mmCIF file of C-alpha atoms in Angstrom:
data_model
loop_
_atom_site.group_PDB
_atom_site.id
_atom_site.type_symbol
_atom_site.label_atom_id
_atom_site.label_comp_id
_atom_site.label_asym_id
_atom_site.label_seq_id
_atom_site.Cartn_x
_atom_site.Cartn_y
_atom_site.Cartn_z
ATOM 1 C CA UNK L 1 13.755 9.543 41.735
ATOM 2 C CA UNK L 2 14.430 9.027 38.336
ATOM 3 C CA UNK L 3 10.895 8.421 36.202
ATOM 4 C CA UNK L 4 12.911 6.173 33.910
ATOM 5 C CA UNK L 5 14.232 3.862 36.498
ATOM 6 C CA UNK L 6 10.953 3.710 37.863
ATOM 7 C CA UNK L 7 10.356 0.894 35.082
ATOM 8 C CA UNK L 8 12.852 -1.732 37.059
ATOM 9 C CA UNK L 9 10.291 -1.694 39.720
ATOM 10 C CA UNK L 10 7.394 -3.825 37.871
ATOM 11 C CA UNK L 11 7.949 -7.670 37.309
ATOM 12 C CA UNK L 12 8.199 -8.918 33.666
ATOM 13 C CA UNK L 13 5.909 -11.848 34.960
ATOM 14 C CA UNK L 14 3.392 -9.294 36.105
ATOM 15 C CA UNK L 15 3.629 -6.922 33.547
ATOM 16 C CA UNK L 16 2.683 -9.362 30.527
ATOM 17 C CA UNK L 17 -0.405 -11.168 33.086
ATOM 18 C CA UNK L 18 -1.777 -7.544 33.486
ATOM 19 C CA UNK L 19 -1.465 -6.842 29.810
ATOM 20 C CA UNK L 20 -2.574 -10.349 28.712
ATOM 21 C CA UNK L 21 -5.986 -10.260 31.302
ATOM 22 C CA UNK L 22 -6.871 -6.752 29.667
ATOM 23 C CA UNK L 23 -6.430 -8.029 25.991
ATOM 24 C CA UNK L 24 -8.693 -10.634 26.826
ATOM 25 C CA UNK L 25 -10.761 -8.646 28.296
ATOM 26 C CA UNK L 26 -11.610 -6.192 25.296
ATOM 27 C CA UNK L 27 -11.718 -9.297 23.257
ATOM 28 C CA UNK L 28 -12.475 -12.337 24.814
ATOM 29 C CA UNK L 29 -14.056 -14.082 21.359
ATOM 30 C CA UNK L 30 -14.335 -13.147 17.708
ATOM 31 C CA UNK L 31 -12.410 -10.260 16.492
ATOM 32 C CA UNK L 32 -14.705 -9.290 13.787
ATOM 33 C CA UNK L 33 -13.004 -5.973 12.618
ATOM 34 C CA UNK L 34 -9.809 -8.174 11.803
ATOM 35 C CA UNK L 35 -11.314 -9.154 8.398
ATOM 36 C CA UNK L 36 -11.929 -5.134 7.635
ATOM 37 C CA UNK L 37 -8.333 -4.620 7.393
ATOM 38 C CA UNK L 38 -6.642 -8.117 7.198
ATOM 39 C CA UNK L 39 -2.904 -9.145 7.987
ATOM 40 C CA UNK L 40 -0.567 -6.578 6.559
ATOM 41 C CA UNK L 41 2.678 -5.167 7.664
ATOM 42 C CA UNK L 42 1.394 -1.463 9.179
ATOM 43 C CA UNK L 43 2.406 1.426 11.562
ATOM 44 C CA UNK L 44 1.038 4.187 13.810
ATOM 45 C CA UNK L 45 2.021 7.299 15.712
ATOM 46 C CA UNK L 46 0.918 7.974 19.135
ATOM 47 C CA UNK L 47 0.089 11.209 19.606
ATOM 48 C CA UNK L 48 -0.201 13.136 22.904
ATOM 49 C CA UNK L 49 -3.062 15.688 22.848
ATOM 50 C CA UNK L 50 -3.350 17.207 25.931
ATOM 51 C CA UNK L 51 -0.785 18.476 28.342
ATOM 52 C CA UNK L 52 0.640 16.736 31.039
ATOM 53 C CA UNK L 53 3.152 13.520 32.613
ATOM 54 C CA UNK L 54 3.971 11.329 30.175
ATOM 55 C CA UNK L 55 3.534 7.745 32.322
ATOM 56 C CA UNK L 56 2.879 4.117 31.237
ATOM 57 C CA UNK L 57 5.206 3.127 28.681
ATOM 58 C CA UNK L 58 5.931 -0.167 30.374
ATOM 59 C CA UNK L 59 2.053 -1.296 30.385
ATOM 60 C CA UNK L 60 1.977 0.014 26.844
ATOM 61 C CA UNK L 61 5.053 -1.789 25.744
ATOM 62 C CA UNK L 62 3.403 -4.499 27.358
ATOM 63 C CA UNK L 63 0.304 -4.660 25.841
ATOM 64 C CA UNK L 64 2.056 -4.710 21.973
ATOM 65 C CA UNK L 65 4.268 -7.059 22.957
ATOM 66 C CA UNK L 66 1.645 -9.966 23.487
ATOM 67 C CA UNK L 67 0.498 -9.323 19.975
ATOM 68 C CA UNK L 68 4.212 -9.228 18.732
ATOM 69 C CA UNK L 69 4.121 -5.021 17.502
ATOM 70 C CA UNK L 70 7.546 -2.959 18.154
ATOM 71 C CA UNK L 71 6.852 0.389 20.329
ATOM 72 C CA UNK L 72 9.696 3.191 19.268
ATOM 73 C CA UNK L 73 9.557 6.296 21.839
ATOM 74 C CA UNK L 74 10.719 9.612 21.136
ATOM 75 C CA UNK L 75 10.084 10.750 24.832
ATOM 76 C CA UNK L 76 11.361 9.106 28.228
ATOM 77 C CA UNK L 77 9.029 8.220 30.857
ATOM 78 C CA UNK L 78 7.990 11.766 32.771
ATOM 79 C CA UNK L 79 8.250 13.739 30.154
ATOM 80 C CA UNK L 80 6.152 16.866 30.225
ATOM 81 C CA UNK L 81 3.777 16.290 27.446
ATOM 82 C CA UNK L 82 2.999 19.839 25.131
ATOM 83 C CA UNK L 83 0.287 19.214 22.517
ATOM 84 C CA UNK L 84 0.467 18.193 19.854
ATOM 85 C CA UNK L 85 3.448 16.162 20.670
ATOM 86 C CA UNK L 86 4.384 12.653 18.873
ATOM 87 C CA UNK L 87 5.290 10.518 21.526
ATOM 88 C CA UNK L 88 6.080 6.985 20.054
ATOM 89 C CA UNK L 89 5.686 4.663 16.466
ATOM 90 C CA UNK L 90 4.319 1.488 16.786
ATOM 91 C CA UNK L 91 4.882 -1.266 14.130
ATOM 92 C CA UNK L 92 3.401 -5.018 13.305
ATOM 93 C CA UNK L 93 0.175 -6.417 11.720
ATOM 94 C CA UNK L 94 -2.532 -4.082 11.190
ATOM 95 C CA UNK L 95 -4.790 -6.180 13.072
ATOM 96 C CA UNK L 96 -2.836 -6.866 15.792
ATOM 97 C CA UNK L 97 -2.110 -2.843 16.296
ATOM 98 C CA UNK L 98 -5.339 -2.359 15.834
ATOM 99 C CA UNK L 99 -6.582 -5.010 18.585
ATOM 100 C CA UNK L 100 -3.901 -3.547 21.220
ATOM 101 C CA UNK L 101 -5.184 0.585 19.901
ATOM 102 C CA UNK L 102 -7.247 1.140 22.508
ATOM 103 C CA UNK L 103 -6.764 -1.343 25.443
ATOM 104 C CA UNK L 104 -3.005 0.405 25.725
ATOM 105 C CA UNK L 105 -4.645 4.179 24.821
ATOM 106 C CA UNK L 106 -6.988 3.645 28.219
ATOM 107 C CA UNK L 107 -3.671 2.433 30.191
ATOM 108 C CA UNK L 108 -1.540 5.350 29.010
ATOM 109 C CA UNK L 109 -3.847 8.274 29.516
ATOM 110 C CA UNK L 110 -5.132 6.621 32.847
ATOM 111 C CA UNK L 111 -1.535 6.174 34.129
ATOM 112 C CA UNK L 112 -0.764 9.531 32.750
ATOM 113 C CA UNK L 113 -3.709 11.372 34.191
ATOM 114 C CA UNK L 114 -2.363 10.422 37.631
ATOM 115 C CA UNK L 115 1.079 11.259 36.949
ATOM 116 C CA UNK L 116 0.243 14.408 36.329
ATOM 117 C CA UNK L 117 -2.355 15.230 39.435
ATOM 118 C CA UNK L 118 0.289 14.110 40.937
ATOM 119 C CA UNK L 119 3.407 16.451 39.814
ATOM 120 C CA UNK L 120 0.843 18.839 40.441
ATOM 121 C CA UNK L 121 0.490 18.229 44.374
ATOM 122 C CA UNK L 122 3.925 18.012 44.597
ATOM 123 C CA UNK L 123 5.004 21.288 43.132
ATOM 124 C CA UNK L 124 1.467 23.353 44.960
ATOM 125 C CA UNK L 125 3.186 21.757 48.442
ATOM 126 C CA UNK L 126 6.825 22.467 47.514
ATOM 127 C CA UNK L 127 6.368 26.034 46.518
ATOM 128 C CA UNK L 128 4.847 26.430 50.295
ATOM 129 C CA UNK L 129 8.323 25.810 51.281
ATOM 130 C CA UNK L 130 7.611 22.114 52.610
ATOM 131 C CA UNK L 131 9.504 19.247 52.817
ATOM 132 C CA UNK L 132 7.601 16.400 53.430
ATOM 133 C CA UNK L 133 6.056 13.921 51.292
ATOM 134 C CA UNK L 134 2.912 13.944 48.933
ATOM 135 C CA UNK L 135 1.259 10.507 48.954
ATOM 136 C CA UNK L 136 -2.000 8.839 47.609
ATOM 137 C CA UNK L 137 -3.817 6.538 49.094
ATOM 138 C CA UNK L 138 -5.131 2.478 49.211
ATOM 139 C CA UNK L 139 -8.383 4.084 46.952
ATOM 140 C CA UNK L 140 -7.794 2.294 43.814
ATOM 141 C CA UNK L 141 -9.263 1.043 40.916
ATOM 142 C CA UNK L 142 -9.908 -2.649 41.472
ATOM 143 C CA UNK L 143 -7.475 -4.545 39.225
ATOM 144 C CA UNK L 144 -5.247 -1.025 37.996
ATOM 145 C CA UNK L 145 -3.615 -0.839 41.712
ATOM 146 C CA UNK L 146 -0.267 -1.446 39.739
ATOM 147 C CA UNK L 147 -0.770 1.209 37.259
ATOM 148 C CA UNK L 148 -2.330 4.279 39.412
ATOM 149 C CA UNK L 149 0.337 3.428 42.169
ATOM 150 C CA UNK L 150 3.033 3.747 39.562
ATOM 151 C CA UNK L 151 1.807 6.926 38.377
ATOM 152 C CA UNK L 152 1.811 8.217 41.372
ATOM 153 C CA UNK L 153 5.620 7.735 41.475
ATOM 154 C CA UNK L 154 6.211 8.845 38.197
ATOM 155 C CA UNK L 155 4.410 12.201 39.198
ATOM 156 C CA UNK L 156 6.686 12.546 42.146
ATOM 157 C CA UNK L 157 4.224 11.433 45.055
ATOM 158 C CA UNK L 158 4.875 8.700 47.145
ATOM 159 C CA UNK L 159 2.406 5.742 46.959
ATOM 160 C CA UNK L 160 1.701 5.060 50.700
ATOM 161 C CA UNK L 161 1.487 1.272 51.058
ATOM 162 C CA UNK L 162 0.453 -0.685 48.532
ATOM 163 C CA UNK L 163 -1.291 -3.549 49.872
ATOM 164 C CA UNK L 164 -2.726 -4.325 53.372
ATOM 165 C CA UNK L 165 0.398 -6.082 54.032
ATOM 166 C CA UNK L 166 2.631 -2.947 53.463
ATOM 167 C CA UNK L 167 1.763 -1.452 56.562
ATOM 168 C CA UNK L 168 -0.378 -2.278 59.635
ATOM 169 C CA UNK L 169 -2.929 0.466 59.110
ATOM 170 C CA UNK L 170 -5.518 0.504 62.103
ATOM 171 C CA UNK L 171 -8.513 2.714 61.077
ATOM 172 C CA UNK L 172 -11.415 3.654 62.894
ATOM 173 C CA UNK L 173 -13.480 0.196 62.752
ATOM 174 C CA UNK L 174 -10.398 -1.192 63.629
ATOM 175 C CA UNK L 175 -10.601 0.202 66.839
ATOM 176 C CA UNK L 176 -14.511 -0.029 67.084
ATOM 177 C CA UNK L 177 -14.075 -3.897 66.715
ATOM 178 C CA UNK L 178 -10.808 -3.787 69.285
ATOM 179 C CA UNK L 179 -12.657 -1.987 72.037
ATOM 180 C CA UNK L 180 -10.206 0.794 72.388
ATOM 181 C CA UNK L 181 -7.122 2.598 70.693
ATOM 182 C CA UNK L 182 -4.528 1.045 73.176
ATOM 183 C CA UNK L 183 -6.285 -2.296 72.916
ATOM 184 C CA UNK L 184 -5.810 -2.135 68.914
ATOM 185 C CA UNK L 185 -2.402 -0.788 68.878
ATOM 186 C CA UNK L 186 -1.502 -3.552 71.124
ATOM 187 C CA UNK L 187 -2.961 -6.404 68.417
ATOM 188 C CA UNK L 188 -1.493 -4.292 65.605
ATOM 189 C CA UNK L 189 2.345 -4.272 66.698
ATOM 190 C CA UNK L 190 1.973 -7.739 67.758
ATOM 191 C CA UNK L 191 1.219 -8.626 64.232
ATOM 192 C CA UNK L 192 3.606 -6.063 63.093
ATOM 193 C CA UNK L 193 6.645 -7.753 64.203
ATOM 194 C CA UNK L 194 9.481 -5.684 63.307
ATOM 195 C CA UNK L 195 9.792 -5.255 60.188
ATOM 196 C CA UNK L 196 6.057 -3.338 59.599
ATOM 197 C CA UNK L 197 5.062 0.221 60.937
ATOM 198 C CA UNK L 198 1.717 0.808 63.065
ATOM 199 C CA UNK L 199 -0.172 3.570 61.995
ATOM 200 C CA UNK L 200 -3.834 4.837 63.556
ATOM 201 C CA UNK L 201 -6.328 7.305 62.323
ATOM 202 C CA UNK L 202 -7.621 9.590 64.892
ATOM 203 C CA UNK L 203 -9.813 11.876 65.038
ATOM 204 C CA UNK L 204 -9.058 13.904 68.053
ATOM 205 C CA UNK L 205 -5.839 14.783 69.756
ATOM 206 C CA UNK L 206 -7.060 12.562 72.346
ATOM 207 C CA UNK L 207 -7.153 9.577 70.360
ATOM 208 C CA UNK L 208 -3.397 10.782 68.682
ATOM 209 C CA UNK L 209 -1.771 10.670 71.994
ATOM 210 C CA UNK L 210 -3.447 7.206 72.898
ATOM 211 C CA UNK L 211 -2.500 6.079 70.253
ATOM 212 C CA UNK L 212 1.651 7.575 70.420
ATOM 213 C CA UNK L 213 1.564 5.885 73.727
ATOM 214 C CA UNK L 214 0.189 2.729 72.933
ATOM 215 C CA UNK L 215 2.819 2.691 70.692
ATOM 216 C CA UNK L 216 1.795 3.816 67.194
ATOM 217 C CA UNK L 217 4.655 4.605 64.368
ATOM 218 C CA UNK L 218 2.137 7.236 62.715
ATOM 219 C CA UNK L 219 -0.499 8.771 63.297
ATOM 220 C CA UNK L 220 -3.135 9.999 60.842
ATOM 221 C CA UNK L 221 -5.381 12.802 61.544
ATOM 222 C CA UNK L 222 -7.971 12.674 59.354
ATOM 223 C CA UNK L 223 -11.068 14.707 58.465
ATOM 224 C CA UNK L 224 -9.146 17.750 60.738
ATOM 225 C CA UNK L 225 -9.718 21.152 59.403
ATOM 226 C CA UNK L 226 -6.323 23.286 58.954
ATOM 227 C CA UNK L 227 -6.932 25.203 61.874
ATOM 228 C CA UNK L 228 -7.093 22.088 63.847
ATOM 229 C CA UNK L 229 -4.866 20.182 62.019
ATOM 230 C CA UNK L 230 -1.545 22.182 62.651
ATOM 231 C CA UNK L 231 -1.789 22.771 66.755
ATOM 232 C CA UNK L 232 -2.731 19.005 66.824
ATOM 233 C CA UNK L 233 0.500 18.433 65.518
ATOM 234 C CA UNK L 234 2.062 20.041 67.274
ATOM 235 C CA UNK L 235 1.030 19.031 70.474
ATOM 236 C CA UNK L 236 2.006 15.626 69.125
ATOM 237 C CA UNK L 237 5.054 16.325 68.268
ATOM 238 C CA UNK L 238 6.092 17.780 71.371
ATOM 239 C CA UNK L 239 5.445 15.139 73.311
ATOM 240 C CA UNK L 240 7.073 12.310 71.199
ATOM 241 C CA UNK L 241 9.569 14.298 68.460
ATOM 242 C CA UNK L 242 9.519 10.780 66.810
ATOM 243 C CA UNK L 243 6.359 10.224 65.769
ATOM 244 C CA UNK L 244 5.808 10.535 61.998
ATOM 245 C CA UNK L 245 1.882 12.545 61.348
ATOM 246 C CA UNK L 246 -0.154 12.267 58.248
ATOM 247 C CA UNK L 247 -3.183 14.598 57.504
ATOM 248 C CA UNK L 248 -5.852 13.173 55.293
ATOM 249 C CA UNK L 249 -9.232 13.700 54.624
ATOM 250 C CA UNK L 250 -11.314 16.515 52.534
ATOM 251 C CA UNK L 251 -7.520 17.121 50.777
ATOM 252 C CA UNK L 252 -7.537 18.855 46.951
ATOM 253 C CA UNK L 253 -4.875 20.397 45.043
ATOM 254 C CA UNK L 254 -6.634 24.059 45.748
ATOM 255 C CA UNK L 255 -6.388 23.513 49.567
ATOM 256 C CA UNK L 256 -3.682 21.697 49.653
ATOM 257 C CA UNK L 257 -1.331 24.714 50.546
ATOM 258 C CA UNK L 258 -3.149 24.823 53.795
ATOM 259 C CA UNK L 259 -2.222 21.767 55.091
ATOM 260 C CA UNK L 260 1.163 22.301 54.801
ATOM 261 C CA UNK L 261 3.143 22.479 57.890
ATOM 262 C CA UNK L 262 6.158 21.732 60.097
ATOM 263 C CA UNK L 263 4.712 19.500 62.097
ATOM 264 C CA UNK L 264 3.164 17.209 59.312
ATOM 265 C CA UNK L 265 5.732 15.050 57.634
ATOM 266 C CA UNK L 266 3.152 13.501 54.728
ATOM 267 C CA UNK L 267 -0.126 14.586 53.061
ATOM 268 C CA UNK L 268 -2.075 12.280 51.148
ATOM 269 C CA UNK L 269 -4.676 12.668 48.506
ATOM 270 C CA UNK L 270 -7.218 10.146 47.242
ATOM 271 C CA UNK L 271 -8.318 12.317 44.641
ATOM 272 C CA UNK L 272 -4.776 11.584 43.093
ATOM 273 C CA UNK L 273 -6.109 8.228 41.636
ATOM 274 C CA UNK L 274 -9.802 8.875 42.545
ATOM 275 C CA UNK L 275 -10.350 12.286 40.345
ATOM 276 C CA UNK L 276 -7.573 12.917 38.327
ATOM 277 C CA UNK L 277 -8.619 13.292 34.911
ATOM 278 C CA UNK L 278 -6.955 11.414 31.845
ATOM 279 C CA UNK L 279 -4.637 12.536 29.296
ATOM 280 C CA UNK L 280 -5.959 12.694 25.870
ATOM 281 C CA UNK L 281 -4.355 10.113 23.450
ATOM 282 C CA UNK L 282 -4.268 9.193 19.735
ATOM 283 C CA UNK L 283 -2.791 6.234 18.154
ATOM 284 C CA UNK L 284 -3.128 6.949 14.039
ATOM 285 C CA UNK L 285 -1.813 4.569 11.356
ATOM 286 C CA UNK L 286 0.129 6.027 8.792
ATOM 287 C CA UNK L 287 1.493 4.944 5.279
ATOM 288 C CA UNK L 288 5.402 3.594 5.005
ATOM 289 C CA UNK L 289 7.156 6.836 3.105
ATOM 290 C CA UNK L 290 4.577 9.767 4.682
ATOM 291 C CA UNK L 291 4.838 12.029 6.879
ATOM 292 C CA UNK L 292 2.214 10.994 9.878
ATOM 293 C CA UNK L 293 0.683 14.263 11.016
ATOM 294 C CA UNK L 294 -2.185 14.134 13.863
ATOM 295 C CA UNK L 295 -5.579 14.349 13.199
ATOM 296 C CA UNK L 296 -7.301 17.444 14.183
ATOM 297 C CA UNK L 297 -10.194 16.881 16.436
ATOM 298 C CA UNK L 298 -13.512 17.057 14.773
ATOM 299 C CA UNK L 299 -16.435 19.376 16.767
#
């Protein structure tokens, strides 16, 4: 998928409430550093200093826009980032660019950061020679679901459901509370309807085939070591070619490789929005007629 289209996915509406409730956020009162620098016509360069996925421009366009400051990029979205790189000008009042610096620095290099964990999975499992799908997982940041799921997507992976209502997930207390696997299967796809999937965690083959025959779309098997992981499968798949299998649990980008098989058609990660590390940002105001340079890091 195209990074740049990725964009027409997030609602205008949403976009400027997410941007707005962080602005407010970082200053919910007095803006005392306004009166340092006052109300001038100013600009700054964004500067990427450390390599990576360029992702977030629409939460950073965002974020300027509620204080009325123009972004200019010189990159698209997914952009592999080579430092030092300039990546964008921003223009309006001083104070105003200065109010918006770091609020859309933290969303950028967050969203970033992902983006590039991600593209990271994806090209460790494709050079194993398999096809299916790198996802992340529901373990998000409480209110920056939006922005680590997009990431993800910019970065290649897919984002696994976003929401409880995106899929009928029944997970171990789940079944605890049910009785049984069949007996929870049973509620699920009577709440699924049909237009939501049914999928179960297991942690034995045992509970995978109760769970196929209770009538599960997926199964995950979670927590299973590659050894056991792979002839679980396949024993799965053999007996119903339709089911879809996710392995989870204890995943990282240096044992990733492992986990890659025939018979598992997705792989998901919470260290993708858990542990990735963010990208390294500047955002330095320059005068109208020079030439903005980046500022070298001081030890």
């Amino acid at each position: 998928m195209d990074p740049e289209g990725l964009q027409l996915l997030l609602p205008p509406m949403t976009l400027a409430s997410l941007a707005n409730s962080w602005l407010q956020e970082d200053c919910p009162g007095l803006n005392f550093a306004s009166l340092v620098t006052g109300s001038v016509p100013s600009q700054a360069v964004l500067w990427a200093k450390s390599p990576g996925v360029l992702a977030g421009r629409p939460f950073f366009d965002a974020i300027f826009t509620q204080l009325n400051c123009q972004v200019s990029w010189f990159l698209p979205e997914g952009s592999k980032l080579v430092p030092v790189v300039k990546v964008a000008e921003v223009r309006g009042l001083v104070h105003h660019l200065l109010l918006g610096e770091r609020v859309a620095l933290n969303t950028l290099a967050r969203c970033s950061g992902i983006a590039s964990a991600a593209a990271t999975a994806v090209e460790v499992a494709r050079g194993t020679g398999w096809t299916g799908q790198v996802a992340g997982t529901r373990k998000t940041t409480p209110g920056f679901r939006l922005v680590e799921k997009y990431g993800l997507l910019v970065g290649g992976a897919a984002c696994h459901r976003y929401d409880l209502g995106g899929l009928v997930m029944v997970k171990d207390n789940h079944v605890v509370a049910a009785g049984s696997v069949e007996k929870a299967v049973l509620k699920a796809r009577q709440a699924a309807d049909f237009s939501l999937k049914v999928e179960v965690e297991c942690s034995s083959l045992k509970e995978a085939l109760q769970a196929a025959e209770a009538g599960a779309d997926l199964v995950m098997l979670d927590n299973f070591k590659p050894e056991e992981l792979h002839p679980t499968a396949a024993a799965l798949k053999a007996k119903f070619p339709s089911l879809s299998v996710e392995a989870s649990g204890g995943i990282t980008l240096d044992n990733l490789p492992q986990f890659c098989g025939t018979h598992i058609d997705v792989i998901s990660l919470g260290m993708l929005t858990q542990a990735a590390p963010a990208l390294d940002f500047s955002l330095k105001l320059f005068a109208e007629g020079d030439t903005p340079v980046p500022h070298a890091r001081r030890s």
